[in-house]
Amino acid sequence: MTGIFKEPVKNAVYLRTLNLEGDSQADLSVHGGPGKAVYTYSSEHYEFWKSELPGMSLPYGIFGENFTSEGLLEDTVNIGDRFRIGEAEVMITEPRMPCYKLNIRFGRPDMVKRFVVSRRTGFYLAVTREGTLQAGNKIELAHRDEQRVTVADITRLHLFEKDDVSTLQRALRVEALPEAWRQGFREQLARYAIRFE
């Protein structure tokens, strides 16, 4: 079972603490929960994927996102940033690290690797205030996290530059970052900080 297959919705829907009305996650052992209530992916990334996957139909939602947004790129938004959308308010919690089901969705055994290497991961949102929203609502910044650790920074620390001690230290000060990420970064910091002392 998978919840990765999404269809566009035009009418208003209610955003709950755990998900959007009418949506659900199939495997709750790795998907969903308050920190992963909503998955957001940038419309700007679709041009990149059209050039990477020529001839493939790429409708919005193909990456399994609940929201296809505009202007919210991984290197411009921070973990802990809060946004208002319609009546609801959400907070960025973490980048997406996809499972094998992305390969199934695209019919390609290499899609997860391509997705992660591209660093176009999108990100998850926690719902800090439930409410009604709909396609076309403006996404307005309500609060910028003071640590300024971007979604791209988290992906970079996790996969590509594990020894960036300064950014690891800042990431650990971000209250919105889930404990699983924090634990991994504490271990990285313990491993690499010794080299810089």
Tab-separated table of C-alpha atoms in Angstrom:
chain	number	residue	atom	x	y	z
A	1	MET	CA	0.000	0.000	0.000
A	2	THR	CA	1.134	3.537	-0.696
A	3	GLY	CA	-0.196	7.057	-0.334
A	4	ILE	CA	2.174	8.540	-2.929
A	5	PHE	CA	-0.431	8.739	-5.700
A	6	LYS	CA	-2.095	12.167	-5.362
A	7	GLU	CA	-4.737	13.979	-7.413
A	8	PRO	CA	-5.242	17.771	-7.531
A	9	VAL	CA	-8.063	19.159	-5.398
A	10	LYS	CA	-9.745	22.451	-6.345
A	11	ASN	CA	-12.271	22.827	-3.527
A	12	ALA	CA	-11.562	23.946	0.049
A	13	VAL	CA	-10.235	21.278	2.418
A	14	TYR	CA	-9.617	21.213	6.142
A	15	LEU	CA	-6.019	20.893	7.321
A	16	ARG	CA	-5.829	18.806	10.492
A	17	THR	CA	-2.943	18.194	12.865
A	18	LEU	CA	-2.078	14.891	11.171
A	19	ASN	CA	-3.089	15.443	7.529
A	20	LEU	CA	-5.330	17.087	4.984
A	21	GLU	CA	-8.976	16.095	4.955
A	22	GLY	CA	-9.347	13.208	2.496
A	23	ASP	CA	-5.640	12.301	2.546
A	24	SER	CA	-3.750	9.704	4.518
A	25	GLN	CA	-0.374	8.019	4.742
A	26	ALA	CA	-0.241	4.282	4.115
A	27	ASP	CA	2.789	3.167	6.156
A	28	LEU	CA	2.638	5.044	9.454
A	29	SER	CA	5.845	3.421	10.703
A	30	VAL	CA	7.840	5.762	8.435
A	31	HIS	CA	5.298	8.280	7.129
A	32	GLY	CA	2.972	10.734	8.781
A	33	GLY	CA	2.718	11.930	12.341
A	34	PRO	CA	2.502	15.525	13.549
A	35	GLY	CA	5.881	16.518	12.057
A	36	LYS	CA	4.993	15.111	8.635
A	37	ALA	CA	1.363	16.159	8.300
A	38	VAL	CA	1.917	17.790	4.908
A	39	TYR	CA	4.556	17.323	2.209
A	40	THR	CA	5.364	20.389	0.086
A	41	TYR	CA	7.244	20.413	-3.225
A	42	SER	CA	8.209	23.421	-5.316
A	43	SER	CA	6.671	23.971	-8.737
A	44	GLU	CA	10.024	25.419	-9.822
A	45	HIS	CA	11.576	21.943	-9.601
A	46	TYR	CA	9.326	20.556	-12.304
A	47	GLU	CA	11.352	22.235	-15.092
A	48	PHE	CA	14.486	20.493	-13.839
A	49	TRP	CA	12.738	17.121	-13.828
A	50	LYS	CA	11.291	17.674	-17.308
A	51	SER	CA	14.848	18.043	-18.596
A	52	GLU	CA	16.054	15.038	-16.546
A	53	LEU	CA	13.153	12.779	-17.540
A	54	PRO	CA	12.309	13.779	-21.128
A	55	GLY	CA	9.077	12.406	-22.487
A	56	MET	CA	7.657	11.552	-19.076
A	57	SER	CA	4.376	13.133	-18.026
A	58	LEU	CA	5.007	15.125	-14.836
A	59	PRO	CA	1.726	16.506	-13.491
A	60	TYR	CA	1.777	18.404	-10.197
A	61	GLY	CA	1.529	15.902	-7.370
A	62	ILE	CA	3.632	13.208	-9.029
A	63	PHE	CA	6.223	13.438	-6.247
A	64	GLY	CA	3.515	12.629	-3.708
A	65	GLU	CA	3.261	16.183	-2.457
A	66	ASN	CA	0.169	17.529	-0.757
A	67	PHE	CA	1.074	21.107	-1.743
A	68	THR	CA	2.817	22.155	-4.936
A	69	SER	CA	4.112	25.581	-3.909
A	70	GLU	CA	5.758	28.478	-5.677
A	71	GLY	CA	8.716	30.409	-4.266
A	72	LEU	CA	9.481	28.101	-1.334
A	73	LEU	CA	12.843	26.617	-2.260
A	74	GLU	CA	14.991	24.467	0.008
A	75	ASP	CA	17.783	27.047	0.148
A	76	THR	CA	15.447	29.952	1.018
A	77	VAL	CA	13.286	28.490	3.805
A	78	ASN	CA	14.392	27.363	7.244
A	79	ILE	CA	13.504	24.546	9.555
A	80	GLY	CA	11.164	26.185	12.072
A	81	ASP	CA	9.808	28.849	9.703
A	82	ARG	CA	6.045	29.300	10.099
A	83	PHE	CA	3.570	30.168	7.366
A	84	ARG	CA	-0.125	31.063	7.156
A	85	ILE	CA	-2.172	29.369	4.430
A	86	GLY	CA	-5.864	30.202	4.422
A	87	GLU	CA	-7.060	29.745	8.011
A	88	ALA	CA	-4.246	27.338	8.891
A	89	GLU	CA	-0.698	27.830	10.099
A	90	VAL	CA	2.163	25.415	9.426
A	91	MET	CA	5.830	25.037	10.363
A	92	ILE	CA	8.686	23.494	8.356
A	93	THR	CA	10.133	20.474	10.166
A	94	GLU	CA	12.446	18.512	7.861
A	95	PRO	CA	13.444	17.687	4.276
A	96	ARG	CA	11.980	14.633	2.626
A	97	MET	CA	14.173	11.559	2.400
A	98	PRO	CA	12.068	9.333	0.125
A	99	CYS	CA	11.574	5.600	0.399
A	100	TYR	CA	11.574	3.050	-2.433
A	101	LYS	CA	7.983	3.956	-3.323
A	102	LEU	CA	9.260	6.950	-5.292
A	103	ASN	CA	10.978	4.412	-7.589
A	104	ILE	CA	7.640	2.631	-7.986
A	105	ARG	CA	5.797	5.885	-8.678
A	106	PHE	CA	8.206	6.784	-11.470
A	107	GLY	CA	8.795	3.243	-12.732
A	108	ARG	CA	12.553	3.767	-12.344
A	109	PRO	CA	14.886	1.900	-9.974
A	110	ASP	CA	17.173	4.954	-9.735
A	111	MET	CA	14.615	7.647	-8.903
A	112	VAL	CA	15.253	7.838	-5.149
A	113	LYS	CA	18.978	8.314	-5.762
A	114	ARG	CA	18.397	10.911	-8.482
A	115	PHE	CA	15.918	12.747	-6.276
A	116	VAL	CA	18.247	12.966	-3.279
A	117	VAL	CA	21.354	13.826	-5.329
A	118	SER	CA	19.409	16.659	-7.007
A	119	ARG	CA	18.872	18.195	-3.548
A	120	ARG	CA	15.349	19.090	-4.662
A	121	THR	CA	13.781	17.275	-1.731
A	122	GLY	CA	10.836	19.409	-0.756
A	123	PHE	CA	9.963	19.445	2.925
A	124	TYR	CA	7.465	18.412	5.547
A	125	LEU	CA	5.193	20.680	7.537
A	126	ALA	CA	3.695	20.368	11.002
A	127	VAL	CA	0.281	21.947	11.481
A	128	THR	CA	0.446	24.546	14.258
A	129	ARG	CA	-3.123	25.778	13.682
A	130	GLU	CA	-5.819	23.758	11.959
A	131	GLY	CA	-8.057	25.434	9.403
A	132	THR	CA	-9.585	25.497	5.949
A	133	LEU	CA	-7.484	26.210	2.866
A	134	GLN	CA	-7.634	25.690	-0.873
A	135	ALA	CA	-5.537	25.751	-4.023
A	136	GLY	CA	-4.482	29.287	-4.853
A	137	ASN	CA	-4.231	30.503	-1.239
A	138	LYS	CA	-1.205	32.706	-0.621
A	139	ILE	CA	1.471	31.218	1.591
A	140	GLU	CA	2.514	34.030	3.923
A	141	LEU	CA	5.546	34.009	6.195
A	142	ALA	CA	4.407	34.349	9.821
A	143	HIS	CA	7.744	33.767	11.591
A	144	ARG	CA	11.349	33.199	10.494
A	145	ASP	CA	13.342	30.809	12.703
A	146	GLU	CA	16.209	32.656	14.366
A	147	GLN	CA	18.827	29.951	13.687
A	148	ARG	CA	18.381	30.323	9.901
A	149	VAL	CA	19.196	26.683	9.131
A	150	THR	CA	17.703	26.006	5.714
A	151	VAL	CA	16.086	22.816	4.497
A	152	ALA	CA	19.027	22.570	2.074
A	153	ASP	CA	21.470	22.826	5.005
A	154	ILE	CA	19.857	19.809	6.677
A	155	THR	CA	20.064	17.720	3.496
A	156	ARG	CA	23.670	18.814	2.956
A	157	LEU	CA	24.662	17.897	6.532
A	158	HIS	CA	22.895	14.553	6.341
A	159	LEU	CA	24.211	13.375	2.970
A	160	PHE	CA	27.026	15.470	1.568
A	161	GLU	CA	29.017	17.525	4.111
A	162	LYS	CA	28.779	15.631	7.362
A	163	ASP	CA	31.775	17.430	8.911
A	164	ASP	CA	30.407	21.015	8.843
A	165	VAL	CA	30.694	21.464	12.608
A	166	SER	CA	29.454	25.058	12.694
A	167	THR	CA	26.209	24.270	10.851
A	168	LEU	CA	25.748	21.053	12.847
A	169	GLN	CA	25.887	23.118	16.037
A	170	ARG	CA	23.324	25.609	14.694
A	171	ALA	CA	21.051	22.788	13.498
A	172	LEU	CA	21.004	21.318	16.996
A	173	ARG	CA	19.657	24.635	18.308
A	174	VAL	CA	16.611	24.483	16.000
A	175	GLU	CA	13.731	23.443	18.253
A	176	ALA	CA	11.520	22.393	15.319
A	177	LEU	CA	14.012	19.795	14.042
A	178	PRO	CA	12.691	16.313	14.936
A	179	GLU	CA	14.563	14.264	17.523
A	180	ALA	CA	15.635	11.580	15.020
A	181	TRP	CA	17.525	14.218	13.013
A	182	ARG	CA	18.937	15.789	16.176
A	183	GLN	CA	20.246	12.425	17.384
A	184	GLY	CA	21.969	11.775	14.063
A	185	PHE	CA	23.530	15.230	14.094
A	186	ARG	CA	24.715	14.818	17.710
A	187	GLU	CA	26.495	11.640	16.626
A	188	GLN	CA	28.025	13.411	13.617
A	189	LEU	CA	29.152	16.289	15.797
A	190	ALA	CA	30.783	13.910	18.281
A	191	ARG	CA	32.593	12.193	15.406
A	192	TYR	CA	33.822	15.302	13.586
A	193	ALA	CA	34.217	17.968	16.284
A	194	ILE	CA	37.367	16.269	17.597
A	195	ARG	CA	39.146	17.067	14.330
A	196	PHE	CA	38.589	20.789	14.807
A	197	GLU	CA	39.597	21.163	18.454
